[in-house]
Each structure stands twice: as C-alpha cells, then as structure tokens.
Amino acid sequence: MSDPVPHIVIDAPYRSDVVASPAPEIGWRTETSASDWLQSSAEIEVTRGGETATHRVDGRASTRVAWPFDPLAPREEVSLRVRVTGTDGGEGAWSEPRRVVAGFLGEGEWQATTIGLAAPTGYAQPAYLRTEFDIAGPLARATLYATALGVYQVAIDGVDVDDQVMKPGWTPYEQRTIHETTDVTGLLREGRNAIAVRLAGAWATERYGFRENARPLYADQPRFAGQLLIEYADGSSEWVRTDASWQASTGPITASGLYAGEDYDARRALVDGEGRGFAEAGYAGEGWAPAAVFEALRTPEARVSPFVRRLDDLEVREVVTTPSGKTVLDFGQNLVGRLRIRVSGPAGTEITLKHAEVLEHGELGTRPLRAAAATDHYTLSGEGIEEWEPEFTFHGFRYAEIDGWPGEFDPSAVTAVVIHSDMERTGWFEASHPLVNQLHENIVWGLRGNFLYLPTDCPQRDERLGWTGDIQVFAPTASFLYDVRGFLDSWLRDLALEQVDGVVPFVVPNALGTARPAAAWGDAATIVPWVLHERYADVATVERQYPSMKGWADALIERAGPRRLWEGMFQFGDWLDPDAPPHLPARAKADADIVASAYLFRSADAVARAAALLGKDDEARQYAEIAEEVRAAFLAEYVTPAGRMMSDAQTAYAMAIVFDIAPSDQHEVLGARLAELTRLSGYRISTGFVGTPIIQDALTRTGHLETARRLLVQTENPSWLYPVTMGATTIWERWDSMLPDGSINPGEMTSFNHYALGAVGDWLHRVVAGLAPDAPAYERIRIQPRPLADFDHARAEHLTPYGTARAGWVREDGVIRVEATVPPNTTAVVVLPDGRELEVGSGTHEWEVADTAPAVPASRIGMDSTLAAVIDDLEAYEAIVQVLEASSPAGAHGFRTQTKWSDARELGEALFMHAGPETQQEIAAALAALSAEREGATADA
C-alpha cells in the first residue's frame, strides 16, 4: 500500500498566501515511496468561519483544479488541506493546512484619493507623504491596500510594511493598475499611529523613445493612493484613506529615475528635534504642506504576479584601478540591482556611483547605456557610519566606478544587491562541458535580470521595455527554469489591453506609442499563452487570452489577403543575423516575407488549437482550414519540389521544419540542406532572433545531432560559447557585443544582458538531457536524451506541477546509462538512444545501452582533402589555424571567417587566398605529421 503525502499549491504570488481571485485554482504535489503511483481520488477540505466543508475529486486531477467551494469574500481567510487515495487503494494522511487570504477589494470599496506634492521643485520630484490616526481599541486585523502612479513604500510607525521593492511595478496605467494587499496588524498599537509614504516616479515618469523622440508618457509627477482598513475585536471597523488632509514634503531623495539613477542627500533626513522620523507618530517636522489631490487612478486590481524583492548580495570580487586612475569595482557577475554602501565622513561629502556592464580597454564601458546615466549620488550627513542603498531605481551592471569616497576605500563596505521578481526556481541543467554549463548559467542570470515585474529586453540602457519578440522565443526556456506562470499571466493581460484592432505593439506596455504588426514579435499573443498551457496546463489563461489570440491572427489574415502570404510590409525579420551590419540589424539572410508567412501559419494554427481546447469546434475548424491554406501557399511560393528554400538560409529551413509547415516527407531533404549550410558556415551561428531558438531542434529532428553538437560547442565568433570565452556572465544581445580585441561592438544597440539568444536552453533541457512535457503540465513526461559526442554526461531536473522530474545520462566504459525520476501521479514515455521505446510510471528508473558515439574522422588529412573533411576534423582544423596564426593573424582570420566549407573544394585551393607558399608548406607538414601520428596509433591498437 502507498503512503502518499500531498502538499497544497494555490494560485498566488510565490511565497504568498494572498490570492487575487474569489475562486483561485488549487493543486497539490504528492510524495510517496510507492512506484507507479497514480491518484484515484482526492478529498479537499476547507475550514472557514469555524466550519468545515469537503469536496471529492475523482481521477488523477491534481493541478489547476477549479475552486470547488463558495467564492471567497474580500479579506476572508480560510484553511485548505487535502488527502489523496492511490489506485492501489492506499489512502494518505491529510496534508499540512495551507492558509489562503482573499487579497481583492469588495465592490465599491476603493475610495482612496490620489495625492502627491502640491508644488514639486522639478520634473518627477520624489515625494514624502504622511498622516496620523488613532486606534481606539483592541485590533482584530488591519489591512493596507495601496498603489501608485510611480513606485512607493509605506511605513507604519517607522517600520516598512513589507520587503518588496519598486512596487507596484509597471502596467499600462490608464487601463490597469495593481494594488498590494498587506496585513499590517502587527505594526499598529492602541493610541496614536502614523502612516508614511516614500514615493518616486520610476516607470510612470520616465521619458520613453529613442534619441530626440524620448518623451514622458504617463505623468510628470508621481502620485499615490492607499487605504487602511482597521477591524476591531468588537466587530466594528473604519477606513483611513488618502485625502487632502494628508501632508506632503520633499526630503532626502532629491532626484530619482530609472535611467538616470538616484540622488540622496542624507543632510535632509526627515527627523524632528526630538529624533522622531516622519513615519512616526508625533513627528513635528517643518515645511510640510497639504498634499495635492489629483484625478483618481483607475480602480486597481489585486496582484497576480510575483513580488520584486532583494534576492541576493554579491561582494566585490576585485578592485580595479583603470588606466585613467579611476577606481572600479568588479562584482564578477553581470546583475540587476543597485549598490549598498557603508561609509563615514564629513557632512556634505558626495559619493558618486556609476554603473556599466563591461570594461572597454580598462575603462568603464558606458557607451552602450546611450542616454542612461545609470549614476547614483549619496551626500553624507556626517553622523557616524551611514548605510545607504538607492530605493527607486535599478541598474544592469557588473562594474561600478566609485568616486568621492572619504578616506581609504574598503571594498567590504560596498555590496551589490540583486533584485528581480521573486519566482520559484524550478529547473536545473548540468553537463560535462564546462563552457556549456557557463552558457546555461548565463541564461539563468539573463532571466533574473530581465524578469522584473515584466519581461524586458535589457536592464541597463535607456530602454528596458517589454519587447514581445524576446519573450515569445524565450518563454519555453523561462518556464523550465522558474515558475513564470503568474508573471507571464499578468503581462499577457497587459498585452491584450494594448492591442489596437488586434495588432500587438512591439513592446508591452506600449511605451513607444505605436502598434504595427511584426512577425515573431506580435505572435507573443498566440504563442506565450500556449506555452503556459503546455507547461502548466493553464486553460484559464488561454481562455482569457483567446480574444487576444484571435484578434492577432485575424489582423494577420486580413493583411495576407486571399494569397494567404504576409508580404511586403515592415518586419524585424530574423533580427540580428550575425552577418547584418552593426547599424542595420534587420538585414538578415532569411527573407523577411518568409519569416512573416511562417509566423502567420504558426499563429493561425495556435488559434485553431486553442479553440479546440476551449470547445469552440467551429472556430477550431475555421482557423485550421486557414492554417492549411497558408501552409499550401508557403510551400508553393517558397519551397521548390526538390526541397530547396527560395531563401536559402538556415532560419528559413528551420522554420519550415520546426513549425511543421513542410510535410514530414520533405524533412529529410530540408534537414540535409540545413546541415550543409551549417557546415558551410564552419559551424558558426548564422541565425538571428527567429532562427536561433529553433535551429538545434530542426537539426535534431532531421537526424543531424552531430551537426547540432558542433554548432553548440563552437567557440569562434559568432557562436553561443564565444561570449563565454570572452568572460560573459549573461547572454549578449549581439553575437559579438564585444569584439575579440576587447572593443564594444560599434552598433548603437549593444547590450550584454539580453536573454533572447539564450532560448537554446530549452533544447538543452528537452533534447540533450532529455526531459520534456509530453502532455500539459508534465502529466505525461517524455524522457528522450540524445547523448552528445565528447560529452561524458548531461542531466536536467524540473519541479513540475506534479513534483520533481529528472532525466539524464552518463557515458562510461562503452555504455550509456540513462537515468530518470518520474514524479507521482504521472507517467513517462521513454525513448532510449538505441531506439527502444517504453512507458513507465512514477519512481526512479535506469537503463543501459551500448555507446554508439560517432566514428573518429578519417586518419589522413592533407592539402588535397575537401574543405568539408577539414572542418569536420576539428584536430586538423586547429592544426591549420595554429600555423596560420603564427605566420599571419589576418590570414588566419580570413581563413576562419571567409571559407565556405564545401565538399567540392580542396584545402589547397582555399589556402591560396590566405597563405603564402612557405606557410602552405608548413601546413602540409603539420597535417602530414598529424596523419602519421594517427596511423601509428591505429597500428598500435
């Protein structure tokens, strides 16, 4: 008999019991020592108001189960627990109770007045607000609801109400605002109390746009609204709301902006003559005036996305003195956050902290920041040891230049504080290749830096926008690494609000003010909801987003017209193809119309699948028919009968294969050409934003795993590992954001923290380690590892909605050992490297198969060898390059980057353009020695 122990999961922000809905979805993960365990039923119990009710679930359902009880009332607190019974008849014990608190407001309860400074001293002036009130008797509970057009923190009687930062984040403020719901009972006392607010503009007052087009979008000053519900033990209650009676002032935060940074003058601390701070009752500071009343904010919604918090501290790794004599701190990791300093010195001393991601020729590399100053200033009060951290800004940086430090500088006095949305980590990957491991770590840090209330393109320059194309390609990788369901669910609500006649803007929120259709960007509307369904069985989000999905597809279908091809319009295309000039990032090898029409098919198909999921059978047939018409038009227009794409570029082939546009009987020939193009490029990346996330899958599906391996482990520029060899700790925006000589790419658009090209992570998880969903939420798992040559092992682990799943393999002594852990209440389809396929239930499993690693290259390589044979023989290739580098670095560079590695040309012919006769003779001798060594090794064997 089994011993199942369930653990309740609720649909709430991570590390929170506060739910945003009166009927939150619930789930549970079961632990048991029994193998092949499946749930036959479950009993859910709710305790509310001293009464208990139960609900029985028959079958295996244990994730995203609809709320089976009466809806929650505002502020209602209930307790949930569950017990499960297995198909073996074993009944488990009740789970530990899980507290659930209704965080939403009741109808008509939001009546807070929007307030701010009456006479700000400058644009986006940070503000301080306060009021006092009395607690008349013993408390039962006190709940604070608050929001801002800007960012804020509330303190009660001198204590901050929570540990969140930069709240409530960024949404399209005119259409949707978010309120926090905070239990502050423990901060109040009978008698006089004070509530105080620190407030700055952040996203609400930032100037958006490029160069001279930058402009304010939402407001010129920050504003705040909040209300505190006080519930007494005797059953009575009262509200304390923002209104014209509140007081307002400026204070020590003298300036604050996302791009500019923050200025703090500690001499202006808001403390009265008795030592009371402005957030304490009885404060008698001077200069306060009645707050100004502004037009009401839109009634806010309860938060569904995770909070942003301080999640890591990094110490100084190295203190660098630059060639110009500046002091620069290296934290060893490109991160997002700010610095915390501890310092003492004379009053009025100003410390300047300037941030950047890289050093260029030894100096702080600030050019990629463009108009963002990314600089903080702290002015000392002169009163003992002072500790300070900017509150309402953040920076993307690894390095910080520090100036004005009083006395001898101590690096232990500065800490880098990492902030981002506090999502639960759910995925891990590790392999025997150190550079690939660092690549994966860079992917993780890229996500951490760019998931801060919304998925941004980059965290450092004067942008930091929710570019739709980036998250469209990265969502599968993100959903493995972290629980991003609530995070992306919240962002998708904003995407739907920002659509204009179905058209999705380039960025969400639409800070650029334009909404033009762009393939792979606007398709986030159809693809991201489907990823949430695939990874979390999230039908509710698909249902809510369905009008948005349909609207986007309809907009594209209308533009395609009866030809069913999307042609001739603006497109980003295969953005940042490595062959594109630095100043023309959209100039790709893959034709932009082919990219657009491929995504037209993909979105029409996604809408058809969503309609079928939701039981909209007529619409499912309608969009499936349209998708088939697009497919037929695409194949007729862009694919020859022989299987050659009219745009003979890797991205075009990869889309035709991975999007399942081309019929399966064409995949072999399309894959062969894709592999040939990959070899012709010397196994260097030749794809941009669109092709990079899918090229490895296209190669793998069509039987070219070794080609995919070579592409993965390439270290020459451009490649995934080239940035790793250059010391990258996050994913770069461009393949060559930094050039081999240490110079920053001359393009104006250059970031060193952009997760999009890290979408290869999903392939590492699913294919290399072999851990993938085979049914929504991993109810059925696919274990299908593809052991890579020259790798000794690879493994992945993922916390699925059902529990922890693991897959991996180890190569040793001529055997591949495949290992897997399947969580309770799930099953797995296992495809072993030798082709055997089987199904297993929950538990730990292991299989062994013979190692069939690719054969070693032919023993002889010479000047008459084909270029294809040379590039496929890495040892021979490196021997040639070593000779070339010694005689002519320019010749070596040309040989590496200009050669087309064809099987129709010989090495000697190609070297004619890059090496003189003597160098060619040296190469011939080096290859002869290599061949002789191999022949000797073969003879010895």
mmCIF file with all atom_site columns, C-alpha atoms in Angstrom, residues 138-287:
data_model
loop_
_atom_site.group_PDB
_atom_site.id
_atom_site.type_symbol
_atom_site.label_atom_id
_atom_site.label_alt_id
_atom_site.label_comp_id
_atom_site.label_asym_id
_atom_site.label_entity_id
_atom_site.label_seq_id
_atom_site.pdbx_PDB_ins_code
_atom_site.Cartn_x
_atom_site.Cartn_y
_atom_site.Cartn_z
_atom_site.occupancy
_atom_site.B_iso_or_equiv
_atom_site.pdbx_formal_charge
_atom_site.auth_seq_id
_atom_site.auth_comp_id
_atom_site.auth_asym_id
_atom_site.auth_atom_id
_atom_site.pdbx_PDB_model_num
ATOM 1   C CA . PRO A 1 138 ? -8.036  46.126 20.613  1.00 0.00 ? 138 PRO A CA 1
ATOM 2   C CA . LEU A 1 139 ? -7.451  45.115 16.993  1.00 0.00 ? 139 LEU A CA 1
ATOM 3   C CA . ALA A 1 140 ? -8.647  42.070 15.134  1.00 0.00 ? 140 ALA A CA 1
ATOM 4   C CA . ARG A 1 141 ? -6.921  42.874 11.870  1.00 0.00 ? 141 ARG A CA 1
ATOM 5   C CA . ALA A 1 142 ? -5.582  45.770 9.787   1.00 0.00 ? 142 ALA A CA 1
ATOM 6   C CA . THR A 1 143 ? -5.177  45.536 6.011   1.00 0.00 ? 143 THR A CA 1
ATOM 7   C CA . LEU A 1 144 ? -3.441  48.055 3.789   1.00 0.00 ? 144 LEU A CA 1
ATOM 8   C CA . TYR A 1 145 ? -4.352  48.448 0.118   1.00 0.00 ? 145 TYR A CA 1
ATOM 9   C CA . ALA A 1 146 ? -2.043  50.737 -1.821  1.00 0.00 ? 146 ALA A CA 1
ATOM 10  C CA . THR A 1 147 ? -0.931  51.653 -5.309  1.00 0.00 ? 147 THR A CA 1
ATOM 11  C CA . ALA A 1 148 ? 0.899   54.402 -7.132  1.00 0.00 ? 148 ALA A CA 1
ATOM 12  C CA . LEU A 1 149 ? 1.415   56.086 -10.424 1.00 0.00 ? 149 LEU A CA 1
ATOM 13  C CA . GLY A 1 150 ? 5.095   55.577 -9.817  1.00 0.00 ? 150 GLY A CA 1
ATOM 14  C CA . VAL A 1 151 ? 6.768   53.433 -7.153  1.00 0.00 ? 151 VAL A CA 1
ATOM 15  C CA . TYR A 1 152 ? 6.375   53.596 -3.406  1.00 0.00 ? 152 TYR A CA 1
ATOM 16  C CA . GLN A 1 153 ? 6.980   52.144 0.021   1.00 0.00 ? 153 GLN A CA 1
ATOM 17  C CA . VAL A 1 154 ? 4.788   52.575 3.085   1.00 0.00 ? 154 VAL A CA 1
ATOM 18  C CA . ALA A 1 155 ? 5.975   52.640 6.681   1.00 0.00 ? 155 ALA A CA 1
ATOM 19  C CA . ILE A 1 156 ? 3.801   52.498 9.787   1.00 0.00 ? 156 ILE A CA 1
ATOM 20  C CA . ASP A 1 157 ? 5.253   53.933 12.956  1.00 0.00 ? 157 ASP A CA 1
ATOM 21  C CA . GLY A 1 158 ? 8.689   53.873 11.386  1.00 0.00 ? 158 GLY A CA 1
ATOM 22  C CA . VAL A 1 159 ? 8.629   50.282 10.092  1.00 0.00 ? 159 VAL A CA 1
ATOM 23  C CA . ASP A 1 160 ? 8.259   49.361 6.421   1.00 0.00 ? 160 ASP A CA 1
ATOM 24  C CA . VAL A 1 161 ? 5.174   47.249 5.824   1.00 0.00 ? 161 VAL A CA 1
ATOM 25  C CA . ASP A 1 162 ? 6.971   44.627 3.692   1.00 0.00 ? 162 ASP A CA 1
ATOM 26  C CA . ASP A 1 163 ? 10.232  43.773 1.941   1.00 0.00 ? 163 ASP A CA 1
ATOM 27  C CA . GLN A 1 164 ? 9.050   44.458 -1.597  1.00 0.00 ? 164 GLN A CA 1
ATOM 28  C CA . VAL A 1 165 ? 10.850  46.933 -3.856  1.00 0.00 ? 165 VAL A CA 1
ATOM 29  C CA . MET A 1 166 ? 9.780   49.067 -6.825  1.00 0.00 ? 166 MET A CA 1
ATOM 30  C CA . LYS A 1 167 ? 6.111   48.249 -6.199  1.00 0.00 ? 167 LYS A CA 1
ATOM 31  C CA . PRO A 1 168 ? 3.558   48.136 -7.744  1.00 0.00 ? 168 PRO A CA 1
ATOM 32  C CA . GLY A 1 169 ? 5.592   47.778 -10.954 1.00 0.00 ? 169 GLY A CA 1
ATOM 33  C CA . TRP A 1 170 ? 4.711   48.801 -14.488 1.00 0.00 ? 170 TRP A CA 1
ATOM 34  C CA . THR A 1 171 ? 1.389   48.241 -16.225 1.00 0.00 ? 171 THR A CA 1
ATOM 35  C CA . PRO A 1 172 ? -0.499  50.326 -18.837 1.00 0.00 ? 172 PRO A CA 1
ATOM 36  C CA . TYR A 1 173 ? -1.586  52.702 -16.076 1.00 0.00 ? 173 TYR A CA 1
ATOM 37  C CA . GLU A 1 174 ? -4.560  54.189 -17.897 1.00 0.00 ? 174 GLU A CA 1
ATOM 38  C CA . GLN A 1 175 ? -6.034  50.728 -18.386 1.00 0.00 ? 175 GLN A CA 1
ATOM 39  C CA . ARG A 1 176 ? -4.781  48.630 -15.477 1.00 0.00 ? 176 ARG A CA 1
ATOM 40  C CA . THR A 1 177 ? -3.216  49.367 -12.115 1.00 0.00 ? 177 THR A CA 1
ATOM 41  C CA . ILE A 1 178 ? -2.177  46.971 -9.364  1.00 0.00 ? 178 ILE A CA 1
ATOM 42  C CA . HIS A 1 179 ? -2.690  47.250 -5.619  1.00 0.00 ? 179 HIS A CA 1
ATOM 43  C CA . GLU A 1 180 ? -0.744  45.494 -2.928  1.00 0.00 ? 180 GLU A CA 1
ATOM 44  C CA . THR A 1 181 ? -2.666  43.863 -0.083  1.00 0.00 ? 181 THR A CA 1
ATOM 45  C CA . THR A 1 182 ? -0.664  43.836 3.139   1.00 0.00 ? 182 THR A CA 1
ATOM 46  C CA . ASP A 1 183 ? -1.567  42.634 6.600   1.00 0.00 ? 183 ASP A CA 1
ATOM 47  C CA . VAL A 1 184 ? -0.192  45.351 8.913   1.00 0.00 ? 184 VAL A CA 1
ATOM 48  C CA . THR A 1 185 ? -1.906  44.274 12.135  1.00 0.00 ? 185 THR A CA 1
ATOM 49  C CA . GLY A 1 186 ? 1.378   43.736 13.928  1.00 0.00 ? 186 GLY A CA 1
ATOM 50  C CA . LEU A 1 187 ? 2.607   47.261 13.178  1.00 0.00 ? 187 LEU A CA 1
ATOM 51  C CA . LEU A 1 188 ? -0.270  49.130 14.834  1.00 0.00 ? 188 LEU A CA 1
ATOM 52  C CA . ARG A 1 189 ? -0.819  49.886 18.504  1.00 0.00 ? 189 ARG A CA 1
ATOM 53  C CA . GLU A 1 190 ? -3.627  51.409 20.510  1.00 0.00 ? 190 GLU A CA 1
ATOM 54  C CA . GLY A 1 191 ? -3.475  55.169 20.543  1.00 0.00 ? 191 GLY A CA 1
ATOM 55  C CA . ARG A 1 192 ? -1.751  57.431 18.059  1.00 0.00 ? 192 ARG A CA 1
ATOM 56  C CA . ASN A 1 193 ? -0.178  55.928 14.914  1.00 0.00 ? 193 ASN A CA 1
ATOM 57  C CA . ALA A 1 194 ? 1.456   57.338 11.805  1.00 0.00 ? 194 ALA A CA 1
ATOM 58  C CA . ILE A 1 195 ? 1.470   56.095 8.251   1.00 0.00 ? 195 ILE A CA 1
ATOM 59  C CA . ALA A 1 196 ? 4.035   57.477 5.830   1.00 0.00 ? 196 ALA A CA 1
ATOM 60  C CA . VAL A 1 197 ? 4.907   57.020 2.169   1.00 0.00 ? 197 VAL A CA 1
ATOM 61  C CA . ARG A 1 198 ? 8.107   57.380 0.180   1.00 0.00 ? 198 ARG A CA 1
ATOM 62  C CA . LEU A 1 199 ? 7.304   57.958 -3.488  1.00 0.00 ? 199 LEU A CA 1
ATOM 63  C CA . ALA A 1 200 ? 9.135   58.363 -6.803  1.00 0.00 ? 200 ALA A CA 1
ATOM 64  C CA . GLY A 1 201 ? 8.266   58.302 -10.497 1.00 0.00 ? 201 GLY A CA 1
ATOM 65  C CA . ALA A 1 202 ? 10.178  55.321 -11.997 1.00 0.00 ? 202 ALA A CA 1
ATOM 66  C CA . TRP A 1 203 ? 8.252   53.891 -14.974 1.00 0.00 ? 203 TRP A CA 1
ATOM 67  C CA . ALA A 1 204 ? 5.393   56.392 -14.637 1.00 0.00 ? 204 ALA A CA 1
ATOM 68  C CA . THR A 1 205 ? 7.513   59.493 -15.220 1.00 0.00 ? 205 THR A CA 1
ATOM 69  C CA . GLU A 1 206 ? 10.295  58.082 -17.402 1.00 0.00 ? 206 GLU A CA 1
ATOM 70  C CA . ARG A 1 207 ? 10.860  59.555 -20.865 1.00 0.00 ? 207 ARG A CA 1
ATOM 71  C CA . TYR A 1 208 ? 10.411  56.802 -23.458 1.00 0.00 ? 208 TYR A CA 1
ATOM 72  C CA . GLY A 1 209 ? 11.595  56.701 -27.046 1.00 0.00 ? 209 GLY A CA 1
ATOM 73  C CA . PHE A 1 210 ? 14.866  56.811 -28.886 1.00 0.00 ? 210 PHE A CA 1
ATOM 74  C CA . ARG A 1 211 ? 17.172  59.813 -29.082 1.00 0.00 ? 211 ARG A CA 1
ATOM 75  C CA . GLU A 1 212 ? 15.265  63.055 -29.718 1.00 0.00 ? 212 GLU A CA 1
ATOM 76  C CA . ASN A 1 213 ? 11.925  61.210 -29.690 1.00 0.00 ? 213 ASN A CA 1
ATOM 77  C CA . ALA A 1 214 ? 12.101  60.455 -25.960 1.00 0.00 ? 214 ALA A CA 1
ATOM 78  C CA . ARG A 1 215 ? 9.098   61.877 -24.139 1.00 0.00 ? 215 ARG A CA 1
ATOM 79  C CA . PRO A 1 216 ? 7.003   61.410 -20.986 1.00 0.00 ? 216 PRO A CA 1
ATOM 80  C CA . LEU A 1 217 ? 4.138   59.001 -21.475 1.00 0.00 ? 217 LEU A CA 1
ATOM 81  C CA . TYR A 1 218 ? 2.100   58.727 -18.294 1.00 0.00 ? 218 TYR A CA 1
ATOM 82  C CA . ALA A 1 219 ? 2.747   61.608 -15.890 1.00 0.00 ? 219 ALA A CA 1
ATOM 83  C CA . ASP A 1 220 ? 5.195   64.343 -14.958 1.00 0.00 ? 220 ASP A CA 1
ATOM 84  C CA . GLN A 1 221 ? 4.948   63.692 -11.195 1.00 0.00 ? 221 GLN A CA 1
ATOM 85  C CA . PRO A 1 222 ? 4.452   60.545 -9.101  1.00 0.00 ? 222 PRO A CA 1
ATOM 86  C CA . ARG A 1 223 ? 1.160   60.017 -7.245  1.00 0.00 ? 223 ARG A CA 1
ATOM 87  C CA . PHE A 1 224 ? -0.049  57.667 -4.543  1.00 0.00 ? 224 PHE A CA 1
ATOM 88  C CA . ALA A 1 225 ? -3.356  56.268 -3.338  1.00 0.00 ? 225 ALA A CA 1
ATOM 89  C CA . GLY A 1 226 ? -3.981  53.971 -0.418  1.00 0.00 ? 226 GLY A CA 1
ATOM 90  C CA . GLN A 1 227 ? -6.460  52.951 2.217   1.00 0.00 ? 227 GLN A CA 1
ATOM 91  C CA . LEU A 1 228 ? -6.088  51.131 5.504   1.00 0.00 ? 228 LEU A CA 1
ATOM 92  C CA . LEU A 1 229 ? -8.960  49.037 6.863   1.00 0.00 ? 229 LEU A CA 1
ATOM 93  C CA . ILE A 1 230 ? -8.908  48.781 10.648  1.00 0.00 ? 230 ILE A CA 1
ATOM 94  C CA . GLU A 1 231 ? -11.043 45.957 12.045  1.00 0.00 ? 231 GLU A CA 1
ATOM 95  C CA . TYR A 1 232 ? -11.564 45.952 15.800  1.00 0.00 ? 232 TYR A CA 1
ATOM 96  C CA . ALA A 1 233 ? -12.019 42.996 18.087  1.00 0.00 ? 233 ALA A CA 1
ATOM 97  C CA . ASP A 1 234 ? -15.577 44.162 18.870  1.00 0.00 ? 234 ASP A CA 1
ATOM 98  C CA . GLY A 1 235 ? -16.584 43.776 15.204  1.00 0.00 ? 235 GLY A CA 1
ATOM 99  C CA . SER A 1 236 ? -16.514 47.466 14.264  1.00 0.00 ? 236 SER A CA 1
ATOM 100 C CA . SER A 1 237 ? -14.234 48.844 11.551  1.00 0.00 ? 237 SER A CA 1
ATOM 101 C CA . GLU A 1 238 ? -13.014 52.051 9.959   1.00 0.00 ? 238 GLU A CA 1
ATOM 102 C CA . TRP A 1 239 ? -11.007 53.164 6.940   1.00 0.00 ? 239 TRP A CA 1
ATOM 103 C CA . VAL A 1 240 ? -8.026  55.525 6.835   1.00 0.00 ? 240 VAL A CA 1
ATOM 104 C CA . ARG A 1 241 ? -7.764  56.744 3.241   1.00 0.00 ? 241 ARG A CA 1
ATOM 105 C CA . THR A 1 242 ? -5.516  59.133 1.372   1.00 0.00 ? 242 THR A CA 1
ATOM 106 C CA . ASP A 1 243 ? -7.206  62.514 1.005   1.00 0.00 ? 243 ASP A CA 1
ATOM 107 C CA . ALA A 1 244 ? -6.498  66.250 1.125   1.00 0.00 ? 244 ALA A CA 1
ATOM 108 C CA . SER A 1 245 ? -5.788  66.086 4.868   1.00 0.00 ? 245 SER A CA 1
ATOM 109 C CA . TRP A 1 246 ? -2.519  64.224 4.289   1.00 0.00 ? 246 TRP A CA 1
ATOM 110 C CA . GLN A 1 247 ? 0.726   66.196 4.443   1.00 0.00 ? 247 GLN A CA 1
ATOM 111 C CA . ALA A 1 248 ? 3.422   66.233 1.769   1.00 0.00 ? 248 ALA A CA 1
ATOM 112 C CA . SER A 1 249 ? 7.052   67.288 1.551   1.00 0.00 ? 249 SER A CA 1
ATOM 113 C CA . THR A 1 250 ? 10.280  66.790 -0.285  1.00 0.00 ? 250 THR A CA 1
ATOM 114 C CA . GLY A 1 251 ? 13.121  65.035 1.510   1.00 0.00 ? 251 GLY A CA 1
ATOM 115 C CA . PRO A 1 252 ? 16.491  63.330 1.183   1.00 0.00 ? 252 PRO A CA 1
ATOM 116 C CA . ILE A 1 253 ? 15.715  61.608 -2.144  1.00 0.00 ? 253 ILE A CA 1
ATOM 117 C CA . THR A 1 254 ? 16.254  64.685 -4.259  1.00 0.00 ? 254 THR A CA 1
ATOM 118 C CA . ALA A 1 255 ? 16.059  63.073 -7.693  1.00 0.00 ? 255 ALA A CA 1
ATOM 119 C CA . SER A 1 256 ? 15.214  59.603 -8.999  1.00 0.00 ? 256 SER A CA 1
ATOM 120 C CA . GLY A 1 257 ? 14.814  57.996 -12.389 1.00 0.00 ? 257 GLY A CA 1
ATOM 121 C CA . LEU A 1 258 ? 15.136  54.545 -13.909 1.00 0.00 ? 258 LEU A CA 1
ATOM 122 C CA . TYR A 1 259 ? 17.663  55.619 -16.493 1.00 0.00 ? 259 TYR A CA 1
ATOM 123 C CA . ALA A 1 260 ? 19.325  58.485 -14.631 1.00 0.00 ? 260 ALA A CA 1
ATOM 124 C CA . GLY A 1 261 ? 19.749  56.893 -11.208 1.00 0.00 ? 261 GLY A CA 1
ATOM 125 C CA . GLU A 1 262 ? 19.018  58.298 -7.770  1.00 0.00 ? 262 GLU A CA 1
ATOM 126 C CA . ASP A 1 263 ? 20.374  61.184 -5.672  1.00 0.00 ? 263 ASP A CA 1
ATOM 127 C CA . TYR A 1 264 ? 20.153  61.126 -1.890  1.00 0.00 ? 264 TYR A CA 1
ATOM 128 C CA . ASP A 1 265 ? 21.195  63.905 0.484   1.00 0.00 ? 265 ASP A CA 1
ATOM 129 C CA . ALA A 1 266 ? 21.398  62.493 3.995   1.00 0.00 ? 266 ALA A CA 1
ATOM 130 C CA . ARG A 1 267 ? 21.591  66.013 5.434   1.00 0.00 ? 267 ARG A CA 1
ATOM 131 C CA . ARG A 1 268 ? 17.922  66.391 4.504   1.00 0.00 ? 268 ARG A CA 1
ATOM 132 C CA . ALA A 1 269 ? 16.747  63.412 6.563   1.00 0.00 ? 269 ALA A CA 1
ATOM 133 C CA . LEU A 1 270 ? 13.177  63.947 7.779   1.00 0.00 ? 270 LEU A CA 1
ATOM 134 C CA . VAL A 1 271 ? 13.819  63.812 11.525  1.00 0.00 ? 271 VAL A CA 1
ATOM 135 C CA . ASP A 1 272 ? 12.451  66.363 14.016  1.00 0.00 ? 272 ASP A CA 1
ATOM 136 C CA . GLY A 1 273 ? 14.194  67.896 17.014  1.00 0.00 ? 273 GLY A CA 1
ATOM 137 C CA . GLU A 1 274 ? 13.090  65.046 19.248  1.00 0.00 ? 274 GLU A CA 1
ATOM 138 C CA . GLY A 1 275 ? 14.678  62.462 16.984  1.00 0.00 ? 275 GLY A CA 1
ATOM 139 C CA . ARG A 1 276 ? 11.351  61.253 15.576  1.00 0.00 ? 276 ARG A CA 1
ATOM 140 C CA . GLY A 1 277 ? 11.254  60.283 11.925  1.00 0.00 ? 277 GLY A CA 1
ATOM 141 C CA . PHE A 1 278 ? 8.495   61.411 9.589   1.00 0.00 ? 278 PHE A CA 1
ATOM 142 C CA . ALA A 1 279 ? 6.975   57.914 9.687   1.00 0.00 ? 279 ALA A CA 1
ATOM 143 C CA . GLU A 1 280 ? 6.486   58.061 13.464  1.00 0.00 ? 280 GLU A CA 1
ATOM 144 C CA . ALA A 1 281 ? 3.559   59.462 15.439  1.00 0.00 ? 281 ALA A CA 1
ATOM 145 C CA . GLY A 1 282 ? 4.162   62.892 16.911  1.00 0.00 ? 282 GLY A CA 1
ATOM 146 C CA . TYR A 1 283 ? 6.638   63.956 14.216  1.00 0.00 ? 283 TYR A CA 1
ATOM 147 C CA . ALA A 1 284 ? 6.883   67.754 14.200  1.00 0.00 ? 284 ALA A CA 1
ATOM 148 C CA . GLY A 1 285 ? 8.948   68.463 11.123  1.00 0.00 ? 285 GLY A CA 1
ATOM 149 C CA . GLU A 1 286 ? 8.844   71.790 9.347   1.00 0.00 ? 286 GLU A CA 1
ATOM 150 C CA . GLY A 1 287 ? 7.991   72.594 5.765   1.00 0.00 ? 287 GLY A CA 1
#
